[in-house]
Coordinates of N, CA and C in Angstrom, one line a residue:
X1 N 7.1 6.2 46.1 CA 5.8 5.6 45.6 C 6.1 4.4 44.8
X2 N 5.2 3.5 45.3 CA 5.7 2.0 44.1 C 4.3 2.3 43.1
X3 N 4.4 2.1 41.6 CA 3.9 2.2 40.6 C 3.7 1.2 40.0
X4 N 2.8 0.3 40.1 CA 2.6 -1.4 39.4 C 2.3 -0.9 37.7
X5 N 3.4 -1.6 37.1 CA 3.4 -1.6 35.9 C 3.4 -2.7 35.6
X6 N 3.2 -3.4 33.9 CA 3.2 -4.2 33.5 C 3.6 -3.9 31.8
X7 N 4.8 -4.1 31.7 CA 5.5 -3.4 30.5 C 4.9 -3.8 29.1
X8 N 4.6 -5.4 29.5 CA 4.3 -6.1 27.8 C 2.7 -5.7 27.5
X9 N 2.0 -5.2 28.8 CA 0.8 -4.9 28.3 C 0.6 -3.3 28.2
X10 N 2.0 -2.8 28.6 CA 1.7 -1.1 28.7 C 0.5 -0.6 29.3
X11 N 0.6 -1.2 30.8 CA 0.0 -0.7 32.0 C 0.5 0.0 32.7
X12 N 0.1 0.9 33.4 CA 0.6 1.6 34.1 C 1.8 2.6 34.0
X13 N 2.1 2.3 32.6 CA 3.2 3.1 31.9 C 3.0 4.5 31.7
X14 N 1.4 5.3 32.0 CA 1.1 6.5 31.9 C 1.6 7.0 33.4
X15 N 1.2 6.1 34.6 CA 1.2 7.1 35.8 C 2.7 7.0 36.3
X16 N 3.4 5.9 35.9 CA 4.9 5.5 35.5 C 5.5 7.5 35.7
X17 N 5.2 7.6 34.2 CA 5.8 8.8 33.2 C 5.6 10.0 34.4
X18 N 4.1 10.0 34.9 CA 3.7 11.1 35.8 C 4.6 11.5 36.9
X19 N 4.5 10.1 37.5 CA 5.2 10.0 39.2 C 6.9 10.1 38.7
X20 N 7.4 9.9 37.7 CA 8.9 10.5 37.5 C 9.1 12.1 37.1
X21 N 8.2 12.6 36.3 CA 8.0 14.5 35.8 C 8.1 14.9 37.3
X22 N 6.9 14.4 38.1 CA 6.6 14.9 39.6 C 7.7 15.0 40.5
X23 N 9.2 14.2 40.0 CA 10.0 14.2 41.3 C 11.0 15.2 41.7
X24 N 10.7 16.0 40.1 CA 11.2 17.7 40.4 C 10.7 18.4 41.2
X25 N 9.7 18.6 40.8 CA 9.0 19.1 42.3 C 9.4 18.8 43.7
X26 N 9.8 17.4 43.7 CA 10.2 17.6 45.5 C 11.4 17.0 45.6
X27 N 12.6 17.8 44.9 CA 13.6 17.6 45.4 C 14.2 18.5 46.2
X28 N 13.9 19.9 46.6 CA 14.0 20.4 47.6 C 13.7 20.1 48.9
X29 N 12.8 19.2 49.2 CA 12.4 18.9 50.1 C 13.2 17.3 50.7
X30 N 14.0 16.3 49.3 CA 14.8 16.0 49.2 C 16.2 16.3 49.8
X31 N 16.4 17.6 49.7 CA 17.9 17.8 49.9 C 18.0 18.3 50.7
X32 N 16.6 18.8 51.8 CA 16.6 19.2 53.1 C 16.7 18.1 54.3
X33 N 16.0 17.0 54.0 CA 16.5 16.0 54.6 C 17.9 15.1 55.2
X34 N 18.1 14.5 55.8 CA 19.1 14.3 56.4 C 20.2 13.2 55.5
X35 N 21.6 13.3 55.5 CA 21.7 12.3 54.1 C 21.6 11.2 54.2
X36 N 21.7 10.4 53.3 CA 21.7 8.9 53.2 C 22.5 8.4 52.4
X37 N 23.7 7.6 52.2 CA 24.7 7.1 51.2 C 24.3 5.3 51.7
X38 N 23.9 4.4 50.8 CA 24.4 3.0 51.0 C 25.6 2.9 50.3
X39 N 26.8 2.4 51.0 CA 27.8 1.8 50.5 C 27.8 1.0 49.2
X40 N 28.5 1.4 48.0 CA 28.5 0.2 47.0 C 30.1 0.0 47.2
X41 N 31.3 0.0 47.8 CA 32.5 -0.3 48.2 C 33.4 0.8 48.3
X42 N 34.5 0.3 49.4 CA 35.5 1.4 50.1 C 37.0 0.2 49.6
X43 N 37.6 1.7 49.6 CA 39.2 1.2 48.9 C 40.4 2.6 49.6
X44 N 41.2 2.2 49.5 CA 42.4 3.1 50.2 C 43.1 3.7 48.5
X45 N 43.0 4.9 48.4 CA 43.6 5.5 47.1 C 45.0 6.2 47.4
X46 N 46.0 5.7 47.5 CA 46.9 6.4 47.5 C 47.3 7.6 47.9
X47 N 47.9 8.2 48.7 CA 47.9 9.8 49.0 C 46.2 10.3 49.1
X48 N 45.7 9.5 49.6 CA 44.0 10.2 49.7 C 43.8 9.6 51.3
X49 N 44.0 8.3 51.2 CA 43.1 7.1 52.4 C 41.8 6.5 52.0
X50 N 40.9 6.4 52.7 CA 39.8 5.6 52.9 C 39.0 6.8 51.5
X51 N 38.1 6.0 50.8 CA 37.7 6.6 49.7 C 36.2 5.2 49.4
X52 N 34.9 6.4 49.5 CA 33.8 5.5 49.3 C 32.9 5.8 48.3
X53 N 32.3 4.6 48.0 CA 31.0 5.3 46.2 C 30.3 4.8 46.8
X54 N 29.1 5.9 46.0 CA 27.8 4.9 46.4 C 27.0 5.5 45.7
X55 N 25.6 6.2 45.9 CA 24.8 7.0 45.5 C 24.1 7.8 46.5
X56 N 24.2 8.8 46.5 CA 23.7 9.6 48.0 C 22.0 9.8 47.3
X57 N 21.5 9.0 48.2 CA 19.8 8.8 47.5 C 18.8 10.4 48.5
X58 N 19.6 10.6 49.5 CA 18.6 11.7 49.9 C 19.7 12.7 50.9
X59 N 19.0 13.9 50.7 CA 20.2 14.5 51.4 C 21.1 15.6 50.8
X60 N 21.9 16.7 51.4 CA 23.1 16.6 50.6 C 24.4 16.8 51.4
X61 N 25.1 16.8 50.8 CA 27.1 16.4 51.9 C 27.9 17.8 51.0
X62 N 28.6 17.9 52.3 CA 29.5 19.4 51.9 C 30.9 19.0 52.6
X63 N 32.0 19.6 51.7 CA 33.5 19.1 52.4 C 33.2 19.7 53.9
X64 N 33.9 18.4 54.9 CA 34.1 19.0 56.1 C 32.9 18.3 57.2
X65 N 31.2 18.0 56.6 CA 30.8 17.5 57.3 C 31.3 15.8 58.0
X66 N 30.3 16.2 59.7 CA 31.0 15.1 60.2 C 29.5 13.5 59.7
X67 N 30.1 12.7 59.5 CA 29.0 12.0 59.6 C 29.7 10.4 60.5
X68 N 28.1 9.4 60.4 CA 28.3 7.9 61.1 C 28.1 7.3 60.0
X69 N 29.1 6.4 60.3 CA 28.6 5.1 59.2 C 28.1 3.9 60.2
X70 N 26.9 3.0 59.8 CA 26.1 2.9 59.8 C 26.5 1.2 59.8
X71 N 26.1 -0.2 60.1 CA 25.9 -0.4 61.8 C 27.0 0.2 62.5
X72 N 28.3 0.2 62.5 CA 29.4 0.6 63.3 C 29.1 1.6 64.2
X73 N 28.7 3.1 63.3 CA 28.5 3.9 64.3 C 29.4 4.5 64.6
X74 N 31.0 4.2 63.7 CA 32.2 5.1 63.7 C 31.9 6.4 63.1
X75 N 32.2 7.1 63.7 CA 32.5 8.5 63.0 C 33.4 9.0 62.2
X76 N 33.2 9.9 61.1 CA 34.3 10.2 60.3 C 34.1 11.6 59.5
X77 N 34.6 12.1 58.8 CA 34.6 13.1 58.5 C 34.9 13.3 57.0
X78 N 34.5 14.6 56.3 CA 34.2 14.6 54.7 C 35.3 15.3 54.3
X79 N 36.3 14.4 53.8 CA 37.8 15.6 53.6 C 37.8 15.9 52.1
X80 N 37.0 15.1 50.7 CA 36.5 15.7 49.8 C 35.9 14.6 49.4
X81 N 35.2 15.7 48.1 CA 33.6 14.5 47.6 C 34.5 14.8 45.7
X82 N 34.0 13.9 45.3 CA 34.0 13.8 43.8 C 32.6 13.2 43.4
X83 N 32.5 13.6 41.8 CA 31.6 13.7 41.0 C 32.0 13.2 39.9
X84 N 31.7 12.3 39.0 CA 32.1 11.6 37.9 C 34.3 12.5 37.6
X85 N 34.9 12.0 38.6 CA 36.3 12.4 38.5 C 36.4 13.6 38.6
X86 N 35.5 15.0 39.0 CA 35.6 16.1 39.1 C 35.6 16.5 41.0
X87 N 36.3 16.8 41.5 CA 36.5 17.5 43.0 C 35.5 18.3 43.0
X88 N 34.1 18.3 43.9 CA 33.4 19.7 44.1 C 33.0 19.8 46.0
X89 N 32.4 20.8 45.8 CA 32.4 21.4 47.5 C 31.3 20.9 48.3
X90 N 29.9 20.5 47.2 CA 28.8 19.8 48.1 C 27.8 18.9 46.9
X91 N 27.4 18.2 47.2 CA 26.5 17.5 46.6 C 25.5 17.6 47.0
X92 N 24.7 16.8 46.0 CA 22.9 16.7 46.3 C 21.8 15.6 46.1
X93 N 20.8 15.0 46.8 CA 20.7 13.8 46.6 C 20.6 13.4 44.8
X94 N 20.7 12.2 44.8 CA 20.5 11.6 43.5 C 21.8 11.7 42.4
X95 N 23.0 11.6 43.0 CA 24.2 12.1 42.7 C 25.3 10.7 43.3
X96 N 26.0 10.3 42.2 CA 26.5 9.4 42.1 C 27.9 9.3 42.9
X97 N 28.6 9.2 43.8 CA 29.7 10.1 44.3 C 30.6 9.2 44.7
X98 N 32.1 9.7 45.1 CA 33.1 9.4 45.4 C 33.2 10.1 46.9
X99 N 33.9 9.4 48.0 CA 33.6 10.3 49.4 C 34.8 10.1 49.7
X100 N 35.8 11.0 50.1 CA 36.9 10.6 50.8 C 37.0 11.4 52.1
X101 N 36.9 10.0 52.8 CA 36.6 10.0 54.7 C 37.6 10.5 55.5
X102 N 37.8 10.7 56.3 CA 39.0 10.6 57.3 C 38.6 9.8 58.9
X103 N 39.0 9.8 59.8 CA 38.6 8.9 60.8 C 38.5 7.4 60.1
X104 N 38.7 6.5 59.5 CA 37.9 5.4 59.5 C 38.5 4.5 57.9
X105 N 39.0 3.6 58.2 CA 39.7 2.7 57.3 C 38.6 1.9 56.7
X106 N 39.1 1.7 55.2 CA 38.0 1.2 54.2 C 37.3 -0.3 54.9
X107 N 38.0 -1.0 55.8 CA 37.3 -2.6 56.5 C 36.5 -2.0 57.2
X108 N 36.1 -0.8 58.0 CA 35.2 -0.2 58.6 C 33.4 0.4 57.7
X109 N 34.1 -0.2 56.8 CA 33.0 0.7 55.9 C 32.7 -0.4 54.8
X110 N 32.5 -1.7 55.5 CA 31.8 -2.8 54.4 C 30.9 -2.2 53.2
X111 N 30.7 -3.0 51.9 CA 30.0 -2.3 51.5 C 28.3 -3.2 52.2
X112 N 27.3 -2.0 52.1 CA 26.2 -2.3 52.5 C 25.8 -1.9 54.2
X113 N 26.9 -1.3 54.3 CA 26.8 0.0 55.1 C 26.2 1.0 54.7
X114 N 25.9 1.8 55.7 CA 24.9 3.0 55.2 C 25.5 4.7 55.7
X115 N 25.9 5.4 55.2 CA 26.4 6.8 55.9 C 25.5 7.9 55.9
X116 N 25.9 8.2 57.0 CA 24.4 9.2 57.1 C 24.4 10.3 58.5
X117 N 23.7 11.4 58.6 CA 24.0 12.3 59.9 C 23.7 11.4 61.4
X118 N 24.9 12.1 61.9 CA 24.7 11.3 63.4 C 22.9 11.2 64.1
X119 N 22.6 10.4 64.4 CA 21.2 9.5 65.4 C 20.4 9.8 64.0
X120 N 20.5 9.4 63.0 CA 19.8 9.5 62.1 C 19.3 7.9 61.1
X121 N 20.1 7.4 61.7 CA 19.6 5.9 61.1 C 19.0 4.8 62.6
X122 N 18.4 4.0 62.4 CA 18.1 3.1 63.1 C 18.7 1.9 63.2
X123 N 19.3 0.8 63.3 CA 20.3 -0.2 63.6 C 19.3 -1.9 63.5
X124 N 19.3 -2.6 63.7 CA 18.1 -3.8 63.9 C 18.0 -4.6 63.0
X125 N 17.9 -5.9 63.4 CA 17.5 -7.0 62.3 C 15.8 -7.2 62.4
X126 N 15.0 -6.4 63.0 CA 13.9 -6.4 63.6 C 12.9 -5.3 62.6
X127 N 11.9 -5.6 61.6 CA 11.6 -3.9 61.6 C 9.8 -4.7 61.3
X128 N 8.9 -3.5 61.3 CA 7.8 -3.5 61.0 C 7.2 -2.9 59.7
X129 N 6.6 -3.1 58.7 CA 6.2 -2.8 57.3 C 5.1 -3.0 56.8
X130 N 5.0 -1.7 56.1 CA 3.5 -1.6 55.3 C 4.0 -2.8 54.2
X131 N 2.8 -3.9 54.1 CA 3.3 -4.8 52.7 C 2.5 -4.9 52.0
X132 N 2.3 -4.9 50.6 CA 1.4 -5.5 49.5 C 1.0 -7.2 49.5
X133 N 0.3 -7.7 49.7 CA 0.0 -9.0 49.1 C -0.1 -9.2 47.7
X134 N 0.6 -9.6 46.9 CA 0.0 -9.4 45.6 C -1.1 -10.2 45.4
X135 N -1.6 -9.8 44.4 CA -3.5 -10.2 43.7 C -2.9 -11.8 43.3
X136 N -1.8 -12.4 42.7 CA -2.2 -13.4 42.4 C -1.1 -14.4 43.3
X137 N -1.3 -14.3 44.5 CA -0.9 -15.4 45.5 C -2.3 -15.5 46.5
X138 N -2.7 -16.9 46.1 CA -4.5 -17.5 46.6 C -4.3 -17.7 48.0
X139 N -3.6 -17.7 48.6 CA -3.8 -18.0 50.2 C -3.1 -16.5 50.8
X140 N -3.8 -16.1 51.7 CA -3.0 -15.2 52.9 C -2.2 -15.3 53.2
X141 N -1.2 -14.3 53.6 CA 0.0 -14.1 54.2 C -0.1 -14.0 55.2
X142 N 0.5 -15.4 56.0 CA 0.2 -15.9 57.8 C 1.7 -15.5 57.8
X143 N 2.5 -16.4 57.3 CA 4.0 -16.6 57.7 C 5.2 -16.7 56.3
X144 N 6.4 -16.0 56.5 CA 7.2 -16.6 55.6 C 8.3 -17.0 56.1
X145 N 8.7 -17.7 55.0 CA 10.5 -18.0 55.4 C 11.3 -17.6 54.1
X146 N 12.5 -17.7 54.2 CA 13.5 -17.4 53.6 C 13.0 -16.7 52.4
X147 N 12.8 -15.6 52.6 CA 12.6 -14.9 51.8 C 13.7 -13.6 51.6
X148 N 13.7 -13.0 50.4 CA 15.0 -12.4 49.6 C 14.4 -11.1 50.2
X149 N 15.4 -9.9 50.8 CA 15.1 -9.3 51.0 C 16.3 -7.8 50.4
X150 N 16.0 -7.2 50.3 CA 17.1 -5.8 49.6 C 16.9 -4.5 50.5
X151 N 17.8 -3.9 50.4 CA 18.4 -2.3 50.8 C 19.6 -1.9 49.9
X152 N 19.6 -0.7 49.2 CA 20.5 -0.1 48.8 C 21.2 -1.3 47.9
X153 N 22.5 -1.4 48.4 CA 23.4 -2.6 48.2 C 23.1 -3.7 49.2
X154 N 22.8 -4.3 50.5 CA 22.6 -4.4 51.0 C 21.6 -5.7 50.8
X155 N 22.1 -7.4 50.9 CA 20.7 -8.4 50.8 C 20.9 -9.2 52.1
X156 N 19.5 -9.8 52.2 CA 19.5 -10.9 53.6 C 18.7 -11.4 53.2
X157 N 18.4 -12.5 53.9 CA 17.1 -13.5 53.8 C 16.3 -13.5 54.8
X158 N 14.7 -13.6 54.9 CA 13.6 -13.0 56.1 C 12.7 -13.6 56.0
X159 N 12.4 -13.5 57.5 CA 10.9 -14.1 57.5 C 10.3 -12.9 57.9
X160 N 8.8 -13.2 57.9 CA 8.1 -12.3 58.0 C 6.8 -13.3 58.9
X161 N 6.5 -12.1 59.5 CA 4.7 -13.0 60.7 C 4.1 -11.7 60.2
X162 N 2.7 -11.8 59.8 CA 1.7 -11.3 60.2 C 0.4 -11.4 60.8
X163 N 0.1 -10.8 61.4 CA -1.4 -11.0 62.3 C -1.8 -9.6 62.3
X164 N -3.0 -8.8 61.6 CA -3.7 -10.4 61.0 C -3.2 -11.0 60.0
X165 N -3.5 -11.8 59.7 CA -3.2 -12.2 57.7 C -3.0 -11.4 56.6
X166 N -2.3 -11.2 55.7 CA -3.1 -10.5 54.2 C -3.2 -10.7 53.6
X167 N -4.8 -10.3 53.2 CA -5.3 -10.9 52.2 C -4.8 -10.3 50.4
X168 N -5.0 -11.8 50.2 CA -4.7 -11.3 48.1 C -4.7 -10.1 48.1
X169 N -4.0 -9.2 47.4 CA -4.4 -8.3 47.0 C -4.6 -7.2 48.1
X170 N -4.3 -7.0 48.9 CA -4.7 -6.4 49.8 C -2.6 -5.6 50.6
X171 N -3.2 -4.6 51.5 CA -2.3 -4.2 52.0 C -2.5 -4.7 53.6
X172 N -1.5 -4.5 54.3 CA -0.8 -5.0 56.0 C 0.1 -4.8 56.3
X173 N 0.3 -5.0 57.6 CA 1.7 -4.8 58.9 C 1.7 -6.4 58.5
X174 N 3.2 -6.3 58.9 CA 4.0 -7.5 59.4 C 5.5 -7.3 59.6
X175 N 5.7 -8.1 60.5 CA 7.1 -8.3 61.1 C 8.2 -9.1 60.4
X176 N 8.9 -8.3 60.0 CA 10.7 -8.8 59.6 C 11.5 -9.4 60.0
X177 N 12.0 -10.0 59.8 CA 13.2 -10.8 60.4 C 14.2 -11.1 59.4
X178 N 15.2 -10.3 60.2 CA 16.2 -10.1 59.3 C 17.4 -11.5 60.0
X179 N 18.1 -11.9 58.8 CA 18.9 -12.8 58.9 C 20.2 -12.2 59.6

């Protein structure tokens, strides 16, 4: 959920507090899901091999699972996970982790890659999105250019079409274009 706050006027700082208490509640439903790791960088550790961090944002991973990394599409496998320097047997989303892969050398695993269960990510510099217009941009959103765009670790620059337009303030579809 995105939560428009505005810090210096202490808006939105109530439903802020709410929508964070609430995310206990569904983190079961979190770690049933399929996982998701973005890359923050891969290195070769000595007597280990290929060794990756990131934050596993949904999901959870157990020594042994097989997973894809993500554009490649190589396969690799979970020969152990660490936790702030501690070896454990499975993790859970929202967990900061260390992954050490097998199959697949740290150049295969840029950071800004994504790991995750096989056919479970989509691939594309193409995508379509729910977007906000914000209230204080006075013309409609026909077209953009070079605009900053983010994932995980992960930045590009995009354009965006929409048809129809959106207006101020208002929510719409439009098309991505990823660099």
């Amino acid at each position: 959920a995105i939560v428009p706050v505005c810090a210096p006027l202490f808006e939105g700082i109530d439903e802020l507090a709410a929508r964070v208490a609430a995310l206990e509640v569904g983190e079961a439903h979190e770690r049933a899901l399929p996982p998701f790791l973005p890359v923050d960088r891969a290195f070769t550790q000595h007597g280990f091999g290929t060794v990756v961090t990131g934050s596993l944002l949904r999901g959870a991973l157990v020594v042994g699972d097989r997973l894809v990394v993500y554009p490649s599409r190589k396969s690799a496998r979970v020969r152990t996970l660490h936790v702030h320097g501690q070896s454990v047997e499975r993790v859970e989303a929202r967990t900061r982790i260390a992954l050490n892969l097998a199959d697949v050398g740290p150049h295969e695993v840029p950071r800004g890659s994504v790991i995750g269960a096989p056919d479970q990510v989509c691939v594309g510099r193409i995508a379509d999105a729910q977007i906000e217009w914000l209230g204080h941009n006075p013309k409609p959103l026909r077209r953009a250019r070079s605009l900053g765009w983010g994932s995980g670790p992960t930045r590009a620059q995009a354009s965006i079409v929409c048809e129809p337009p959106i207006k101020s303030g208002k929510l719409g579809v439009g098309r991505l274009h990823l660099d």
